[in-house]
Amino acid sequence: MTEPEANEHDPRLGAEVDRYTIVRLLGKGGMGAVYEARHARLGRRVAIKFLLPELAARAEILRRFENEAVAAGGLEHPNLVAVIDLGRAPDGSPYLVMEFLEGEDCARLVRRAGPLPTARAVNVVLQACRGVAVAHDAGIVHRDLKPENLFVADAGDGHDQIKVLDFGIAKLRPVDGQAATRTGSTFGTTHYMSPEQARGASEVDARTDVWSLGVVLYELLAGRRPFEGEQPLNIVHQILNAAPPPLGEARPGLPRGLLAAVERAMRKDAGERFPSIRAFMKAIEPFAERVAADGAAARVSTRPTPETTERRPAPRAGRRLGTALAVVGVMGIATVALVGLRDKPAAPPVASAPTPPPAPVPVPAVSPPPTVATKAPLPPEPGKVSGQSEQSEHAGQPEQTGQAGATPVAARRRRETAARRPDALPPAAPAAAAAPSRKPVLTLDPNPY
């Protein structure tokens, strides 16, 4: 559908059609024109699609137009445009009344912005798949899925809301043994029709919509169509016989899983494609996000994404809980170890060689008090001082031994006998004379180590 021309004269502007007042032209297509209108009493905005008068006389086109109302009017889904009424204008032109949408279709979006970010492109096609899946459940095959029929509206929170438009050539479930659309005819837009559509096959099924959405996803990612040609027949020839240029070359860096999903959706043999639109959805869902109109990711999909360069998933709650439990466990082990070390008895010191006792400090001789001896002391010899060392050569010199019953003569003889022994040691210096018998005093080193 093309942009309306500025200041274009149109007799429908301001006209009353049933309960609606025509406000402005939104766009024109090969079969009709779409206008913004308002309900006369409620003031609610709607979109009215009129079939061109010169086409209304053609039974096949009129049947296709009414077919859209039947196909879309019975479907309800957030990703399908709602058809709420139909009728005929005073000039006899049939029309459909649909919900009013603000935004632009995907064809205009790609022309304006170029190739879309991976997550946004996948999100657009994923939402379209959800709406088309509802139509398939009702036995309706769209057969004309293309960027012009995928409308990007605002979801109300600044994020993309995709609406599937134009069920005009949809293939309906047979009623009373008759198909609602003629078989053996080629319908659809050339660039996006499946090989079976291009051959004019008498029967097409949901896999033809899988092909078309695969082509749309290719274009949103690459910024160009997979099959191009100057004439429709050239394009049909490529669809039937040529492989599309590899998407990975047109858009380097895409995840391998996404490339594989697009390639499978566009296989020429319908039996090799995804068997259903939901199978295609499952294959591309890991690569989608809910994306704002400016292309910024707002919320990661609930499924894990294989994107390796765009983002990194936040840690899971289970991983955080496991880390917390591990920390608590380590702290508990450390606490038990500390308590065990505190309560454990001290280990015995390592055995080592005994430390030799410190050398005795010489004590100066002190005159013994006269009252210490047990017997009355003998008078000292002249020229002799009490406490001096007695030499063995002074015969007849009295000796104080401190032993009861010992005579000086016997002591002298013992000394003389000991001195004559060849192994006798020189006499040691005597201790303090007449010193009383005392217990030895040990001097303790305050720091033995």
mmCIF file of N, CA, C and O in Angstrom, residues 105-197:
data_model
loop_
_atom_site.group_PDB
_atom_site.id
_atom_site.type_symbol
_atom_site.label_atom_id
_atom_site.label_comp_id
_atom_site.label_asym_id
_atom_site.label_seq_id
_atom_site.Cartn_x
_atom_site.Cartn_y
_atom_site.Cartn_z
ATOM 1 N N ASP A 105 4.090 -0.473 8.271
ATOM 2 C CA ASP A 105 4.300 -1.880 7.950
ATOM 3 C C ASP A 105 5.799 -2.162 7.865
ATOM 4 O O ASP A 105 6.641 -1.260 7.835
ATOM 5 N N CYS A 106 6.140 -3.448 7.831
ATOM 6 C CA CYS A 106 7.549 -3.842 7.859
ATOM 7 C C CYS A 106 8.295 -3.417 6.600
ATOM 8 O O CYS A 106 9.499 -3.148 6.653
ATOM 9 N N ALA A 107 7.625 -3.364 5.474
ATOM 10 C CA ALA A 107 8.296 -2.928 4.249
ATOM 11 C C ALA A 107 8.792 -1.489 4.393
ATOM 12 O O ALA A 107 9.934 -1.167 4.024
ATOM 13 N N ARG A 108 7.954 -0.627 4.917
ATOM 14 C CA ARG A 108 8.359 0.761 5.118
ATOM 15 C C ARG A 108 9.442 0.863 6.190
ATOM 16 O O ARG A 108 10.370 1.675 6.088
ATOM 17 N N LEU A 109 9.345 0.017 7.218
ATOM 18 C CA LEU A 109 10.346 0.033 8.282
ATOM 19 C C LEU A 109 11.730 -0.326 7.753
ATOM 20 O O LEU A 109 12.728 0.333 8.086
ATOM 21 N N VAL A 110 11.813 -1.346 6.909
ATOM 22 C CA VAL A 110 13.109 -1.749 6.366
ATOM 23 C C VAL A 110 13.649 -0.695 5.416
ATOM 24 O O VAL A 110 14.853 -0.417 5.393
ATOM 25 N N ARG A 111 12.781 -0.079 4.615
ATOM 26 C CA ARG A 111 13.243 0.998 3.731
ATOM 27 C C ARG A 111 13.787 2.170 4.534
ATOM 28 O O ARG A 111 14.756 2.818 4.128
ATOM 29 N N ARG A 112 13.189 2.426 5.668
ATOM 30 C CA ARG A 112 13.608 3.568 6.480
ATOM 31 C C ARG A 112 14.830 3.256 7.341
ATOM 32 O O ARG A 112 15.747 4.079 7.447
ATOM 33 N N ALA A 113 14.863 2.072 7.958
ATOM 34 C CA ALA A 113 15.899 1.762 8.947
ATOM 35 C C ALA A 113 16.946 0.773 8.465
ATOM 36 O O ALA A 113 17.959 0.592 9.133
ATOM 37 N N GLY A 114 16.704 0.094 7.326
ATOM 38 C CA GLY A 114 17.651 -0.909 6.881
ATOM 39 C C GLY A 114 17.472 -2.210 7.654
ATOM 40 O O GLY A 114 16.442 -2.429 8.314
ATOM 41 N N PRO A 115 18.460 -3.106 7.576
ATOM 42 C CA PRO A 115 18.353 -4.375 8.299
ATOM 43 C C PRO A 115 18.104 -4.147 9.790
ATOM 44 O O PRO A 115 18.708 -3.265 10.412
ATOM 45 N N LEU A 116 17.215 -4.930 10.344
ATOM 46 C CA LEU A 116 16.852 -4.758 11.742
ATOM 47 C C LEU A 116 17.825 -5.509 12.645
ATOM 48 O O LEU A 116 18.447 -6.493 12.227
ATOM 49 N N PRO A 117 17.969 -5.075 13.891
ATOM 50 C CA PRO A 117 18.741 -5.873 14.849
ATOM 51 C C PRO A 117 18.171 -7.291 14.940
ATOM 52 O O PRO A 117 16.964 -7.499 14.779
ATOM 53 N N THR A 118 19.045 -8.229 15.214
ATOM 54 C CA THR A 118 18.642 -9.636 15.197
ATOM 55 C C THR A 118 17.430 -9.889 16.077
ATOM 56 O O THR A 118 16.437 -10.499 15.644
ATOM 57 N N ALA A 119 17.478 -9.429 17.323
ATOM 58 C CA ALA A 119 16.390 -9.717 18.259
ATOM 59 C C ALA A 119 15.077 -9.101 17.786
ATOM 60 O O ALA A 119 14.014 -9.716 17.906
ATOM 61 N N ARG A 120 15.134 -7.893 17.222
ATOM 62 C CA ARG A 120 13.898 -7.243 16.790
ATOM 63 C C ARG A 120 13.316 -7.939 15.567
ATOM 64 O O ARG A 120 12.099 -8.140 15.472
ATOM 65 N N ALA A 121 14.166 -8.302 14.608
ATOM 66 C CA ALA A 121 13.671 -8.991 13.413
ATOM 67 C C ALA A 121 13.006 -10.314 13.775
ATOM 68 O O ALA A 121 11.928 -10.641 13.268
ATOM 69 N N VAL A 122 13.646 -11.063 14.657
ATOM 70 C CA VAL A 122 13.063 -12.351 15.062
ATOM 71 C C VAL A 122 11.769 -12.128 15.830
ATOM 72 O O VAL A 122 10.786 -12.867 15.670
ATOM 73 N N ASN A 123 11.721 -11.107 16.651
ATOM 74 C CA ASN A 123 10.509 -10.826 17.420
ATOM 75 C C ASN A 123 9.335 -10.486 16.495
ATOM 76 O O ASN A 123 8.193 -10.895 16.746
ATOM 77 N N VAL A 124 9.600 -9.734 15.418
ATOM 78 C CA VAL A 124 8.537 -9.391 14.463
ATOM 79 C C VAL A 124 7.949 -10.655 13.851
ATOM 80 O O VAL A 124 6.719 -10.859 13.819
ATOM 81 N N VAL A 125 8.817 -11.539 13.364
ATOM 82 C CA VAL A 125 8.327 -12.758 12.715
ATOM 83 C C VAL A 125 7.707 -13.701 13.733
ATOM 84 O O VAL A 125 6.718 -14.388 13.428
ATOM 85 N N LEU A 126 8.244 -13.738 14.926
ATOM 86 C CA LEU A 126 7.679 -14.615 15.956
ATOM 87 C C LEU A 126 6.250 -14.217 16.294
ATOM 88 O O LEU A 126 5.360 -15.077 16.419
ATOM 89 N N GLN A 127 5.997 -12.928 16.429
ATOM 90 C CA GLN A 127 4.625 -12.489 16.695
ATOM 91 C C GLN A 127 3.706 -12.801 15.523
ATOM 92 O O GLN A 127 2.544 -13.199 15.712
ATOM 93 N N ALA A 128 4.204 -12.620 14.303
ATOM 94 C CA ALA A 128 3.395 -12.972 13.128
ATOM 95 C C ALA A 128 3.058 -14.456 13.139
ATOM 96 O O ALA A 128 1.932 -14.858 12.806
ATOM 97 N N CYS A 129 4.024 -15.280 13.522
ATOM 98 C CA CYS A 129 3.768 -16.729 13.600
ATOM 99 C C CYS A 129 2.654 -17.043 14.588
ATOM 100 O O CYS A 129 1.814 -17.920 14.342
ATOM 101 N N ARG A 130 2.623 -16.349 15.692
ATOM 102 C CA ARG A 130 1.579 -16.614 16.697
ATOM 103 C C ARG A 130 0.194 -16.314 16.141
ATOM 104 O O ARG A 130 -0.754 -17.064 16.382
ATOM 105 N N GLY A 131 0.079 -15.210 15.427
ATOM 106 C CA GLY A 131 -1.217 -14.899 14.838
ATOM 107 C C GLY A 131 -1.596 -15.872 13.733
ATOM 108 O O GLY A 131 -2.744 -16.331 13.661
ATOM 109 N N VAL A 132 -0.633 -16.218 12.868
ATOM 110 C CA VAL A 132 -0.917 -17.137 11.776
ATOM 111 C C VAL A 132 -1.263 -18.523 12.319
ATOM 112 O O VAL A 132 -2.099 -19.242 11.739
ATOM 113 N N ALA A 133 -0.639 -18.919 13.430
ATOM 114 C CA ALA A 133 -0.952 -20.228 14.016
ATOM 115 C C ALA A 133 -2.427 -20.317 14.396
ATOM 116 O O ALA A 133 -3.055 -21.379 14.259
ATOM 117 N N VAL A 134 -3.008 -19.217 14.877
ATOM 118 C CA VAL A 134 -4.440 -19.216 15.205
ATOM 119 C C VAL A 134 -5.270 -19.409 13.941
ATOM 120 O O VAL A 134 -6.275 -20.143 13.939
ATOM 121 N N ALA A 135 -4.865 -18.759 12.858
ATOM 122 C CA ALA A 135 -5.579 -18.947 11.586
ATOM 123 C C ALA A 135 -5.461 -20.386 11.098
ATOM 124 O O ALA A 135 -6.449 -20.978 10.631
ATOM 125 N N HIS A 136 -4.281 -20.977 11.223
ATOM 126 C CA HIS A 136 -4.113 -22.373 10.812
ATOM 127 C C HIS A 136 -4.996 -23.307 11.643
ATOM 128 O O HIS A 136 -5.546 -24.285 11.117
ATOM 129 N N ASP A 137 -5.108 -23.016 12.932
ATOM 130 C CA ASP A 137 -5.978 -23.843 13.778
ATOM 131 C C ASP A 137 -7.428 -23.785 13.299
ATOM 132 O O ASP A 137 -8.187 -24.741 13.502
ATOM 133 N N ALA A 138 -7.803 -22.661 12.688
ATOM 134 C CA ALA A 138 -9.158 -22.512 12.161
ATOM 135 C C ALA A 138 -9.279 -23.018 10.726
ATOM 136 O O ALA A 138 -10.334 -22.856 10.099
ATOM 137 N N GLY A 139 -8.190 -23.627 10.206
ATOM 138 C CA GLY A 139 -8.223 -24.159 8.843
ATOM 139 C C GLY A 139 -8.006 -23.123 7.776
ATOM 140 O O GLY A 139 -8.403 -23.323 6.626
ATOM 141 N N ILE A 140 -7.358 -21.991 8.102
ATOM 142 C CA ILE A 140 -7.158 -20.905 7.151
ATOM 143 C C ILE A 140 -5.662 -20.755 6.874
ATOM 144 O O ILE A 140 -4.864 -20.611 7.809
ATOM 145 N N VAL A 141 -5.270 -20.807 5.608
ATOM 146 C CA VAL A 141 -3.897 -20.549 5.180
ATOM 147 C C VAL A 141 -3.863 -19.157 4.555
ATOM 148 O O VAL A 141 -4.640 -18.860 3.642
ATOM 149 N N HIS A 142 -2.979 -18.299 5.017
ATOM 150 C CA HIS A 142 -2.973 -16.904 4.580
ATOM 151 C C HIS A 142 -2.600 -16.785 3.103
ATOM 152 O O HIS A 142 -3.266 -16.085 2.335
ATOM 153 N N ARG A 143 -1.459 -17.374 2.692
ATOM 154 C CA ARG A 143 -0.977 -17.433 1.315
ATOM 155 C C ARG A 143 -0.458 -16.104 0.761
ATOM 156 O O ARG A 143 -0.072 -16.044 -0.409
ATOM 157 N N ASP A 144 -0.421 -15.047 1.541
ATOM 158 C CA ASP A 144 0.111 -13.776 1.032
ATOM 159 C C ASP A 144 0.845 -13.031 2.151
ATOM 160 O O ASP A 144 0.713 -11.818 2.300
ATOM 161 N N LEU A 145 1.654 -13.769 2.890
ATOM 162 C CA LEU A 145 2.424 -13.145 3.961
ATOM 163 C C LEU A 145 3.647 -12.448 3.363
ATOM 164 O O LEU A 145 4.437 -13.056 2.636
ATOM 165 N N LYS A 146 3.799 -11.173 3.676
ATOM 166 C CA LYS A 146 4.886 -10.345 3.153
ATOM 167 C C LYS A 146 5.055 -9.153 4.082
ATOM 168 O O LYS A 146 4.204 -8.898 4.951
ATOM 169 N N PRO A 147 6.153 -8.406 3.973
ATOM 170 C CA PRO A 147 6.358 -7.274 4.886
ATOM 171 C C PRO A 147 5.224 -6.259 4.869
ATOM 172 O O PRO A 147 4.915 -5.651 5.896
ATOM 173 N N GLU A 148 4.595 -6.051 3.699
ATOM 174 C CA GLU A 148 3.485 -5.093 3.636
ATOM 175 C C GLU A 148 2.285 -5.535 4.462
ATOM 176 O O GLU A 148 1.462 -4.687 4.853
ATOM 177 N N ASN A 149 2.173 -6.822 4.733
ATOM 178 C CA ASN A 149 1.029 -7.331 5.494
ATOM 179 C C ASN A 149 1.372 -7.624 6.954
ATOM 180 O O ASN A 149 0.567 -8.226 7.661
ATOM 181 N N LEU A 150 2.542 -7.173 7.387
ATOM 182 C CA LEU A 150 2.916 -7.255 8.802
ATOM 183 C C LEU A 150 3.055 -5.831 9.312
ATOM 184 O O LEU A 150 4.013 -5.128 8.971
ATOM 185 N N PHE A 151 2.096 -5.411 10.116
ATOM 186 C CA PHE A 151 2.036 -4.020 10.563
ATOM 187 C C PHE A 151 2.675 -3.911 11.942
ATOM 188 O O PHE A 151 2.367 -4.677 12.855
ATOM 189 N N VAL A 152 3.583 -2.933 12.093
ATOM 190 C CA VAL A 152 4.284 -2.705 13.358
ATOM 191 C C VAL A 152 3.579 -1.561 14.085
ATOM 192 O O VAL A 152 3.722 -0.386 13.720
ATOM 193 N N ALA A 153 2.813 -1.910 15.100
ATOM 194 C CA ALA A 153 2.108 -0.921 15.906
ATOM 195 C C ALA A 153 2.782 -0.795 17.272
ATOM 196 O O ALA A 153 3.732 -1.507 17.588
ATOM 197 N N ASP A 154 2.270 0.134 18.067
ATOM 198 C CA ASP A 154 2.781 0.329 19.425
ATOM 199 C C ASP A 154 1.922 -0.478 20.380
ATOM 200 O O ASP A 154 0.691 -0.350 20.398
ATOM 201 N N ALA A 155 2.557 -1.289 21.208
ATOM 202 C CA ALA A 155 1.821 -2.119 22.153
ATOM 203 C C ALA A 155 1.256 -1.324 23.317
ATOM 204 O O ALA A 155 0.537 -1.889 24.149
ATOM 205 N N GLY A 156 1.551 -0.027 23.376
ATOM 206 C CA GLY A 156 1.057 0.799 24.477
ATOM 207 C C GLY A 156 2.113 1.102 25.512
ATOM 208 O O GLY A 156 1.915 1.964 26.370
ATOM 209 N N ASP A 157 3.244 0.383 25.438
ATOM 210 C CA ASP A 157 4.340 0.624 26.374
ATOM 211 C C ASP A 157 5.644 0.899 25.634
ATOM 212 O O ASP A 157 6.730 0.741 26.191
ATOM 213 N N GLY A 158 5.533 1.309 24.368
ATOM 214 C CA GLY A 158 6.720 1.618 23.593
ATOM 215 C C GLY A 158 7.352 0.439 22.910
ATOM 216 O O GLY A 158 8.434 0.575 22.335
ATOM 217 N N HIS A 159 6.712 -0.731 22.927
ATOM 218 C CA HIS A 159 7.276 -1.927 22.316
ATOM 219 C C HIS A 159 6.464 -2.341 21.089
ATOM 220 O O HIS A 159 5.308 -1.964 20.930
ATOM 221 N N ASP A 160 7.119 -3.134 20.238
ATOM 222 C CA ASP A 160 6.488 -3.553 18.992
ATOM 223 C C ASP A 160 5.293 -4.466 19.241
ATOM 224 O O ASP A 160 5.349 -5.376 20.069
ATOM 225 N N GLN A 161 4.226 -4.190 18.519
ATOM 226 C CA GLN A 161 3.055 -5.058 18.483
ATOM 227 C C GLN A 161 2.766 -5.340 17.013
ATOM 228 O O GLN A 161 2.442 -4.434 16.254
ATOM 229 N N ILE A 162 2.901 -6.593 16.604
ATOM 230 C CA ILE A 162 2.760 -6.967 15.205
ATOM 231 C C ILE A 162 1.327 -7.416 14.942
ATOM 232 O O ILE A 162 0.750 -8.188 15.711
ATOM 233 N N LYS A 163 0.784 -6.913 13.847
ATOM 234 C CA LYS A 163 -0.562 -7.280 13.404
ATOM 235 C C LYS A 163 -0.481 -7.839 11.987
ATOM 236 O O LYS A 163 0.088 -7.203 11.088
ATOM 237 N N VAL A 164 -1.037 -9.012 11.793
ATOM 238 C CA VAL A 164 -1.094 -9.621 10.460
ATOM 239 C C VAL A 164 -2.328 -9.086 9.741
ATOM 240 O O VAL A 164 -3.454 -9.154 10.276
ATOM 241 N N LEU A 165 -2.125 -8.550 8.541
ATOM 242 C CA LEU A 165 -3.201 -7.938 7.763
ATOM 243 C C LEU A 165 -3.549 -8.788 6.549
ATOM 244 O O LEU A 165 -2.836 -9.726 6.190
ATOM 245 N N ASP A 166 -4.651 -8.439 5.919
ATOM 246 C CA ASP A 166 -4.998 -8.840 4.553
ATOM 247 C C ASP A 166 -5.095 -10.356 4.359
ATOM 248 O O ASP A 166 -4.195 -11.009 3.851
ATOM 249 N N PHE A 167 -6.221 -10.888 4.765
ATOM 250 C CA PHE A 167 -6.535 -12.289 4.497
ATOM 251 C C PHE A 167 -7.331 -12.424 3.194
ATOM 252 O O PHE A 167 -8.104 -13.363 3.033
ATOM 253 N N GLY A 168 -7.132 -11.483 2.284
ATOM 254 C CA GLY A 168 -7.961 -11.441 1.085
ATOM 255 C C GLY A 168 -7.865 -12.673 0.206
ATOM 256 O O GLY A 168 -8.847 -13.053 -0.433
ATOM 257 N N ILE A 169 -6.705 -13.305 0.113
ATOM 258 C CA ILE A 169 -6.587 -14.496 -0.736
ATOM 259 C C ILE A 169 -6.397 -15.751 0.105
ATOM 260 O O ILE A 169 -5.887 -16.768 -0.358
ATOM 261 N N ALA A 170 -6.812 -15.668 1.355
ATOM 262 C CA ALA A 170 -6.643 -16.818 2.236
ATOM 263 C C ALA A 170 -7.417 -18.014 1.712
ATOM 264 O O ALA A 170 -8.500 -17.888 1.137
ATOM 265 N N LYS A 171 -6.829 -19.178 1.926
ATOM 266 C CA LYS A 171 -7.478 -20.430 1.540
ATOM 267 C C LYS A 171 -8.237 -20.953 2.758
ATOM 268 O O LYS A 171 -7.641 -21.240 3.793
ATOM 269 N N LEU A 172 -9.565 -21.036 2.623
ATOM 270 C CA LEU A 172 -10.396 -21.432 3.753
ATOM 271 C C LEU A 172 -10.615 -22.926 3.751
ATOM 272 O O LEU A 172 -10.450 -23.621 2.739
ATOM 273 N N ARG A 173 -11.019 -23.416 4.906
ATOM 274 C CA ARG A 173 -11.394 -24.818 5.009
ATOM 275 C C ARG A 173 -12.594 -25.089 4.112
ATOM 276 O O ARG A 173 -13.537 -24.297 4.060
ATOM 277 N N PRO A 174 -12.600 -26.181 3.373
ATOM 278 C CA PRO A 174 -13.735 -26.478 2.480
ATOM 279 C C PRO A 174 -15.043 -26.563 3.252
ATOM 280 O O PRO A 174 -15.100 -27.086 4.360
ATOM 281 N N VAL A 175 -16.068 -26.014 2.654
ATOM 282 C CA VAL A 175 -17.409 -26.058 3.235
ATOM 283 C C VAL A 175 -18.342 -26.728 2.228
ATOM 284 O O VAL A 175 -18.402 -26.332 1.061
ATOM 285 N N ASP A 176 -19.051 -27.744 2.674
ATOM 286 C CA ASP A 176 -19.975 -28.495 1.808
ATOM 287 C C ASP A 176 -19.268 -29.024 0.562
ATOM 288 O O ASP A 176 -19.805 -28.985 -0.560
ATOM 289 N N GLY A 177 -18.015 -29.471 0.748
ATOM 290 C CA GLY A 177 -17.282 -30.062 -0.353
ATOM 291 C C GLY A 177 -16.699 -29.072 -1.330
ATOM 292 O O GLY A 177 -16.083 -29.452 -2.308
ATOM 293 N N GLN A 178 -16.855 -27.759 -1.072
ATOM 294 C CA GLN A 178 -16.328 -26.745 -1.987
ATOM 295 C C GLN A 178 -15.271 -25.920 -1.259
ATOM 296 O O GLN A 178 -15.446 -25.551 -0.102
ATOM 297 N N ALA A 179 -14.155 -25.658 -1.949
ATOM 298 C CA ALA A 179 -13.135 -24.784 -1.382
ATOM 299 C C ALA A 179 -13.548 -23.340 -1.594
ATOM 300 O O ALA A 179 -14.117 -22.984 -2.618
ATOM 301 N N ALA A 180 -13.235 -22.519 -0.622
ATOM 302 C CA ALA A 180 -13.612 -21.114 -0.715
ATOM 303 C C ALA A 180 -12.741 -20.357 -1.693
ATOM 304 O O ALA A 180 -13.106 -19.278 -2.123
ATOM 305 N N THR A 181 -11.570 -20.898 -2.012
ATOM 306 C CA THR A 181 -10.730 -20.274 -3.024
ATOM 307 C C THR A 181 -10.469 -21.271 -4.124
ATOM 308 O O THR A 181 -10.394 -22.471 -3.903
ATOM 309 N N ARG A 182 -10.331 -20.762 -5.320
ATOM 310 C CA ARG A 182 -10.148 -21.621 -6.476
ATOM 311 C C ARG A 182 -8.758 -22.238 -6.451
ATOM 312 O O ARG A 182 -7.762 -21.566 -6.160
ATOM 313 N N THR A 183 -8.649 -23.508 -6.723
ATOM 314 C CA THR A 183 -7.369 -24.185 -6.762
ATOM 315 C C THR A 183 -6.826 -24.149 -8.178
ATOM 316 O O THR A 183 -7.535 -23.894 -9.146
ATOM 317 N N GLY A 184 -5.509 -24.430 -8.308
ATOM 318 C CA GLY A 184 -4.876 -24.411 -9.609
ATOM 319 C C GLY A 184 -4.581 -23.021 -10.102
ATOM 320 O O GLY A 184 -4.200 -22.848 -11.250
ATOM 321 N N SER A 185 -4.727 -21.997 -9.266
ATOM 322 C CA SER A 185 -4.428 -20.627 -9.658
ATOM 323 C C SER A 185 -3.250 -20.132 -8.843
ATOM 324 O O SER A 185 -3.009 -20.579 -7.727
ATOM 325 N N THR A 186 -2.514 -19.182 -9.414
ATOM 326 C CA THR A 186 -1.366 -18.615 -8.729
ATOM 327 C C THR A 186 -1.786 -17.342 -8.031
ATOM 328 O O THR A 186 -2.163 -16.365 -8.686
ATOM 329 N N PHE A 187 -1.756 -17.390 -6.706
ATOM 330 C CA PHE A 187 -2.072 -16.213 -5.906
ATOM 331 C C PHE A 187 -0.867 -15.886 -5.041
ATOM 332 O O PHE A 187 -0.065 -16.747 -4.696
ATOM 333 N N GLY A 188 -0.769 -14.629 -4.639
ATOM 334 C CA GLY A 188 0.313 -14.214 -3.765
ATOM 335 C C GLY A 188 1.219 -13.225 -4.461
ATOM 336 O O GLY A 188 1.095 -12.950 -5.654
ATOM 337 N N THR A 189 2.142 -12.667 -3.657
ATOM 338 C CA THR A 189 3.120 -11.728 -4.186
ATOM 339 C C THR A 189 4.351 -12.512 -4.596
ATOM 340 O O THR A 189 4.868 -13.333 -3.832
ATOM 341 N N THR A 190 4.853 -12.254 -5.794
ATOM 342 C CA THR A 190 5.849 -13.125 -6.409
ATOM 343 C C THR A 190 7.064 -13.369 -5.529
ATOM 344 O O THR A 190 7.513 -14.508 -5.374
ATOM 345 N N HIS A 191 7.626 -12.337 -4.931
ATOM 346 C CA HIS A 191 8.864 -12.488 -4.171
ATOM 347 C C HIS A 191 8.706 -13.418 -2.962
ATOM 348 O O HIS A 191 9.703 -13.967 -2.476
ATOM 349 N N TYR A 192 7.494 -13.595 -2.469
ATOM 350 C CA TYR A 192 7.295 -14.321 -1.216
ATOM 351 C C TYR A 192 6.477 -15.593 -1.388
ATOM 352 O O TYR A 192 6.230 -16.290 -0.404
ATOM 353 N N MET A 193 6.061 -15.919 -2.605
ATOM 354 C CA MET A 193 5.261 -17.123 -2.786
ATOM 355 C C MET A 193 6.156 -18.358 -2.753
ATOM 356 O O MET A 193 7.321 -18.329 -3.144
ATOM 357 N N SER A 194 5.597 -19.432 -2.242
ATOM 358 C CA SER A 194 6.332 -20.685 -2.101
ATOM 359 C C SER A 194 6.476 -21.362 -3.461
ATOM 360 O O SER A 194 5.759 -21.032 -4.417
ATOM 361 N N PRO A 195 7.386 -22.333 -3.605
ATOM 362 C CA PRO A 195 7.512 -23.055 -4.886
ATOM 363 C C PRO A 195 6.215 -23.722 -5.312
ATOM 364 O O PRO A 195 5.883 -23.723 -6.512
ATOM 365 N N GLU A 196 5.452 -24.273 -4.362
ATOM 366 C CA GLU A 196 4.195 -24.911 -4.754
ATOM 367 C C GLU A 196 3.174 -23.888 -5.244
ATOM 368 O O GLU A 196 2.378 -24.167 -6.143
ATOM 369 N N GLN A 197 3.199 -22.690 -4.660
ATOM 370 C CA GLN A 197 2.338 -21.630 -5.186
ATOM 371 C C GLN A 197 2.788 -21.208 -6.584
ATOM 372 O O GLN A 197 1.957 -20.975 -7.474
#
